[in-house]
C-alpha positions as YAML, in Angstrom:
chain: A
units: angstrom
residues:
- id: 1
  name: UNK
  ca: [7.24, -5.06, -17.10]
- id: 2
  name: UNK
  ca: [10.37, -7.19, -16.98]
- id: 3
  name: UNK
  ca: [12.80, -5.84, -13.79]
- id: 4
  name: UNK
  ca: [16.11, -5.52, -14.87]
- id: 5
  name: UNK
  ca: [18.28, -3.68, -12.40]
- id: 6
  name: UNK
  ca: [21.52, -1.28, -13.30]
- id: 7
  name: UNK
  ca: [23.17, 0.27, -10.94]
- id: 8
  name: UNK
  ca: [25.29, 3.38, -12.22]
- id: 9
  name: UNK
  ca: [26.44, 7.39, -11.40]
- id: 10
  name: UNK
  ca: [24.93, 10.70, -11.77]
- id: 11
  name: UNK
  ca: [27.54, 13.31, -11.25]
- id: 12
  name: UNK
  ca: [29.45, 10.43, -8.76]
- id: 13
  name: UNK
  ca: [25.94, 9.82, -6.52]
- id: 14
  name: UNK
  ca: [25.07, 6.28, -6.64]
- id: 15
  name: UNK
  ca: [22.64, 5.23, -8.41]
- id: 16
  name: UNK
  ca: [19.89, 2.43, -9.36]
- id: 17
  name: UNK
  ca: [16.97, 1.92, -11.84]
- id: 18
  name: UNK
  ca: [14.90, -1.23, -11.49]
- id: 19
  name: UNK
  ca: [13.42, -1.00, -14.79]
- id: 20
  name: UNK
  ca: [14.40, -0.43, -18.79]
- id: 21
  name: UNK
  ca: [12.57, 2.20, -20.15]
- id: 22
  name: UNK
  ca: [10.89, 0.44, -22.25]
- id: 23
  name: UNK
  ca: [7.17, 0.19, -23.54]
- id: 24
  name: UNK
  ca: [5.31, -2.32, -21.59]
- id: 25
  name: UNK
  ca: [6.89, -0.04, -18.41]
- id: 26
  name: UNK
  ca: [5.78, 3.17, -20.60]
- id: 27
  name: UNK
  ca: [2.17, 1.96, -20.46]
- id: 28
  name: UNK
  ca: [1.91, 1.38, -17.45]
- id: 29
  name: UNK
  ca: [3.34, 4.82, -16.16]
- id: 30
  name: UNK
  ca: [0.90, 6.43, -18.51]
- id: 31
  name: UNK
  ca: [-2.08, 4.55, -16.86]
- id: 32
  name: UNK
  ca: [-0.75, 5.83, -13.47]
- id: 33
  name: UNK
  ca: [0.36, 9.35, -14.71]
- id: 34
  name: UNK
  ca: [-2.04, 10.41, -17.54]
- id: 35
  name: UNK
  ca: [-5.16, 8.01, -16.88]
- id: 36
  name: UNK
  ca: [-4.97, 8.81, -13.20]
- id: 37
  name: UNK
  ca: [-4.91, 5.31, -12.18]
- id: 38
  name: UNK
  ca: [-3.73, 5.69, -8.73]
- id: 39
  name: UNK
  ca: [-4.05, 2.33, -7.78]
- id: 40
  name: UNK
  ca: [-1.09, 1.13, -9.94]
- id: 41
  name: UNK
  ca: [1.71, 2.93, -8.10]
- id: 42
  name: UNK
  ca: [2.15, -0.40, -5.66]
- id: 43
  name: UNK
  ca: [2.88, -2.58, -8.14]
- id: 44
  name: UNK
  ca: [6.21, -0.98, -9.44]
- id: 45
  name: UNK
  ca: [7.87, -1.84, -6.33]
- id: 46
  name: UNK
  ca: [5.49, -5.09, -5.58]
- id: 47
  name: UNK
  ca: [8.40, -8.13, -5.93]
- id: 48
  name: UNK
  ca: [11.35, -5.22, -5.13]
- id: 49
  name: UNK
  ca: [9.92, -3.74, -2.34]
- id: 50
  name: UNK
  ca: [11.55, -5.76, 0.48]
- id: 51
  name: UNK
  ca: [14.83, -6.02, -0.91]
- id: 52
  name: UNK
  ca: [14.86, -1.72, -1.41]
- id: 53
  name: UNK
  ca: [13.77, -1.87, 2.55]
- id: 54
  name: UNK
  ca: [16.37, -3.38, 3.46]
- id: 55
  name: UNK
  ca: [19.31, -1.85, 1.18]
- id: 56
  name: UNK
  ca: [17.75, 1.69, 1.72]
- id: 57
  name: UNK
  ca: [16.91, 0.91, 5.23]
- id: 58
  name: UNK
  ca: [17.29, 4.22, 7.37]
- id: 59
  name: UNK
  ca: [17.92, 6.23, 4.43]
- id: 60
  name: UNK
  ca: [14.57, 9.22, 4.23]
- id: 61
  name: UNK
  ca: [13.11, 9.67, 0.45]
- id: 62
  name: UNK
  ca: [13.46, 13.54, -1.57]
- id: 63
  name: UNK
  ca: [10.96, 12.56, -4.19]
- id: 64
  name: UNK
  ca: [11.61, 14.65, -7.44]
- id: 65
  name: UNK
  ca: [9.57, 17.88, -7.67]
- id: 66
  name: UNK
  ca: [6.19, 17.76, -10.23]
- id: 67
  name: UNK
  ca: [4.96, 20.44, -11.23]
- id: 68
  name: UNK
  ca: [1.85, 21.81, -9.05]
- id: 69
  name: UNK
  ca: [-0.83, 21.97, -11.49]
- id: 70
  name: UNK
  ca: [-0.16, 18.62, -12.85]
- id: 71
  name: UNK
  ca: [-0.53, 17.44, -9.19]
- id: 72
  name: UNK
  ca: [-3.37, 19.13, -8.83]
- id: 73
  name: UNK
  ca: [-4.94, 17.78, -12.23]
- id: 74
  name: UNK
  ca: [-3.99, 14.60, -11.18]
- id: 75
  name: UNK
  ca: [-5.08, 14.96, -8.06]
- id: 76
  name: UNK
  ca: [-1.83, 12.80, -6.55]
- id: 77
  name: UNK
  ca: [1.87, 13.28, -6.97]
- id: 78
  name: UNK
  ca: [3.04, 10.43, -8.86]
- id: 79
  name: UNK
  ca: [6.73, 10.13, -7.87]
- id: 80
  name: UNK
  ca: [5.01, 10.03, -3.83]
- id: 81
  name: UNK
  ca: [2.82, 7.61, -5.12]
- id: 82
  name: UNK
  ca: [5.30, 5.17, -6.63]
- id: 83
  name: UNK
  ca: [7.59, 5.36, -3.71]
- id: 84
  name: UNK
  ca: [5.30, 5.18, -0.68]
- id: 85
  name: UNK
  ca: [5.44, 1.19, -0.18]
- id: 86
  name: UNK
  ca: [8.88, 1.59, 0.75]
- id: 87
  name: UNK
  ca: [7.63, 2.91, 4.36]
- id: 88
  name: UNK
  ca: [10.31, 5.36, 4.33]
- id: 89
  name: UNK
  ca: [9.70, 9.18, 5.70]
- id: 90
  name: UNK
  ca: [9.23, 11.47, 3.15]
- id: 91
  name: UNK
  ca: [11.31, 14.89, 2.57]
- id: 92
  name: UNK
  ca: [9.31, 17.03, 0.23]
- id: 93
  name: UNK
  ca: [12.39, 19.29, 0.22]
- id: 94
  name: UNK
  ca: [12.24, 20.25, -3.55]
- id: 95
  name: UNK
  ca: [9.63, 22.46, -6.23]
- id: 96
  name: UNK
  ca: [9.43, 22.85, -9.63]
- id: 97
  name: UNK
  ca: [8.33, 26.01, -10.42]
- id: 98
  name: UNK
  ca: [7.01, 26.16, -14.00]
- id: 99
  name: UNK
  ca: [5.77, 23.68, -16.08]
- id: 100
  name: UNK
  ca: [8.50, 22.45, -17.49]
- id: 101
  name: UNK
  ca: [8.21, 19.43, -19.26]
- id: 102
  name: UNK
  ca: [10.96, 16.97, -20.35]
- id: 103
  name: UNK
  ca: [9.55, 14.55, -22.66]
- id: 104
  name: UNK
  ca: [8.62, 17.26, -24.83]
- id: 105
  name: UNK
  ca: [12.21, 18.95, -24.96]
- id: 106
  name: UNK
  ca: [15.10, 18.47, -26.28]
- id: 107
  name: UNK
  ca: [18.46, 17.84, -24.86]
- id: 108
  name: UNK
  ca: [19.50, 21.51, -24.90]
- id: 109
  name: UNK
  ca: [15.97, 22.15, -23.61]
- id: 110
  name: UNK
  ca: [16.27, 19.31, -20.81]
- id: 111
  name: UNK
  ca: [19.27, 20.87, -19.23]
- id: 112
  name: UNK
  ca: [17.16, 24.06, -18.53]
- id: 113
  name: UNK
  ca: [15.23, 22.09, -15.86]
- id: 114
  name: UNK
  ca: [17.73, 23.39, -13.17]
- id: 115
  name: UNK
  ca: [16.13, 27.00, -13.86]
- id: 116
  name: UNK
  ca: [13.00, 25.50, -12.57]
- id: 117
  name: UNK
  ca: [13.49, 23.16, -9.71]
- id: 118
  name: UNK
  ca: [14.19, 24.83, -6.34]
- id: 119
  name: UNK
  ca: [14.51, 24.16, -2.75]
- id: 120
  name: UNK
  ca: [11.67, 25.01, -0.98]
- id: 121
  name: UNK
  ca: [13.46, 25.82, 2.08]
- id: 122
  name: UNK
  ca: [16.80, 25.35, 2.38]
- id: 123
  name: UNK
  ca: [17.75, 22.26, 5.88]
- id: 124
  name: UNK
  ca: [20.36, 21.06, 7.24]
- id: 125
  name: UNK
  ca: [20.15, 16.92, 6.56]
- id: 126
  name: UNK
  ca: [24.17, 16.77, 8.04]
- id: 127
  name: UNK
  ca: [23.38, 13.06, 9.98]
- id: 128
  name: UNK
  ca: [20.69, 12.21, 7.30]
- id: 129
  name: UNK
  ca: [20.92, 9.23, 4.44]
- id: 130
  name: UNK
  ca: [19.09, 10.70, 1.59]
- id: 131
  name: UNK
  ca: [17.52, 8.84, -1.03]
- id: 132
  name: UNK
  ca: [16.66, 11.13, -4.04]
- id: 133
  name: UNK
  ca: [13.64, 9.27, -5.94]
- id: 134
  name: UNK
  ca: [11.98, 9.44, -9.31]
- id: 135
  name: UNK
  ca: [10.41, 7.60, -12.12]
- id: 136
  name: UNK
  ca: [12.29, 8.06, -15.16]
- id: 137
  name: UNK
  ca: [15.94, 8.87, -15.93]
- id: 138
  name: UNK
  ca: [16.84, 9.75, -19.39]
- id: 139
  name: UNK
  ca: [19.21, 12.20, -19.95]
- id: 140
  name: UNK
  ca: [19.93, 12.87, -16.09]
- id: 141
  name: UNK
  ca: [19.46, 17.17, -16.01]
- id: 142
  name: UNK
  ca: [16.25, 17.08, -13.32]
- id: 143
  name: UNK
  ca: [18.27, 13.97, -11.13]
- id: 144
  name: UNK
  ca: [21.58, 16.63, -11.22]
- id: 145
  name: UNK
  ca: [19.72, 19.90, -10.67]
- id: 146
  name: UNK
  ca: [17.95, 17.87, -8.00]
- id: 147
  name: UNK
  ca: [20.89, 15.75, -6.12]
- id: 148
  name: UNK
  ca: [23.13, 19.36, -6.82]
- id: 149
  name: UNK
  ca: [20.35, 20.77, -4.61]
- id: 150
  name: UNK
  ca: [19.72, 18.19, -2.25]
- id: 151
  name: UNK
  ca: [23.67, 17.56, -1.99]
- id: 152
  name: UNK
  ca: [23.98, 21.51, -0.78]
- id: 153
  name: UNK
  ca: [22.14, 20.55, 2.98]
- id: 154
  name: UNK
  ca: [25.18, 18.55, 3.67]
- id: 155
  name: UNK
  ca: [23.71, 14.60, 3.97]
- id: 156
  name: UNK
  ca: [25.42, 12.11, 5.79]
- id: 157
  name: UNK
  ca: [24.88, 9.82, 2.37]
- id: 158
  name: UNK
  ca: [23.03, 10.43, -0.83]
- id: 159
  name: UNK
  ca: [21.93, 8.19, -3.36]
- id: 160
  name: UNK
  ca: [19.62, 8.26, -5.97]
- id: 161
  name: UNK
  ca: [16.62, 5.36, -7.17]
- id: 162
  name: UNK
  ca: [15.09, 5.20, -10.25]
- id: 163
  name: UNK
  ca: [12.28, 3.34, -11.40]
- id: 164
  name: UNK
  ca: [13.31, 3.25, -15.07]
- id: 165
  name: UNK
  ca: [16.41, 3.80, -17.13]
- id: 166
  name: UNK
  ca: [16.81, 4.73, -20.99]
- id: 167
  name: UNK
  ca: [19.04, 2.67, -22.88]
- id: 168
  name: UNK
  ca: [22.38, 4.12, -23.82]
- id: 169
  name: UNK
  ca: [22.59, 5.25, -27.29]
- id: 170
  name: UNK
  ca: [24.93, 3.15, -29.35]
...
């Protein structure tokens, strides 16, 4: 996994991946994810991790919403898991209701994903610098639906982290 940061927007939110999307990243998300290797989630943030500290450094992490059962199955949240060296307080503000998976859909599928990701109690953050995580960002419908949702308790700041970014299509 070579780091290669890009910062960018989704719908005017800052944003920042640390990571292309590409497959020596891919296999090591699938150890983590699908083999259940929890002991890999440190080292996607090992040689970034201070720097993050210090640029997100009062901010409190919304990791994005996974889907109970997978959790369960699992037996860890992932997107907890990947963030967690950062030391920050974690907001588990958001659900996802249904099983809605987004590597197996297509675009017009993908943007359905706001059907299925709720707050789980609606808070005032007014005050609060927000840092909306997750692990992948492809075609940015769950970081919208979820920074749309986040956005509506009124942070102080809001921003967005990602550990991996898709190319952009030619």
């Amino acid at each position: 996994m070579e780091p290669e940061q890009e910062t960018f927007k989704v719908d005017g939110i800052k944003a920042m991946s640390l990571y292309p999307y590409e497959e020596g990243f891919r296999s090591q998300l699938y150890a983590l994810k699908g083999a259940k290797d929890i002991e890999l989630a440190p080292t996607f943030l090992y040689f970034q991790k201070s720097l993050l500290r210090a640029l997100y450094l009062g901010y409190k992490i919304v990791p994005a919403p996974s889907y109970i059962g997978h959790d369960q199955a699992r037996g860890f949240n992932h997107v907890v898991e990947l963030f967690r060296p950062l030391g920050l307080e974690m907001l588990e503000l958001l659900d996802k209701t249904s099983d809605h998976k987004q590597a197996d859909s297509t675009i017009e599928e993908r943007s359905k994903v706001k059907d299925v990701i709720v707050l789980k109690k609606k808070i005032d953050l007014s005050g609060k610098k927000i840092l909306f995580v997750d692990d992948v960002f492809t075609t940015g419908a769950t970081a919208k639906a979820c920074l749309t949702l986040i956005a509506s308790c009124h942070p102080k700041r809001l921003k967005a982290l990602f550990l991996a970014k898709t190319a952009k299509p030619n």
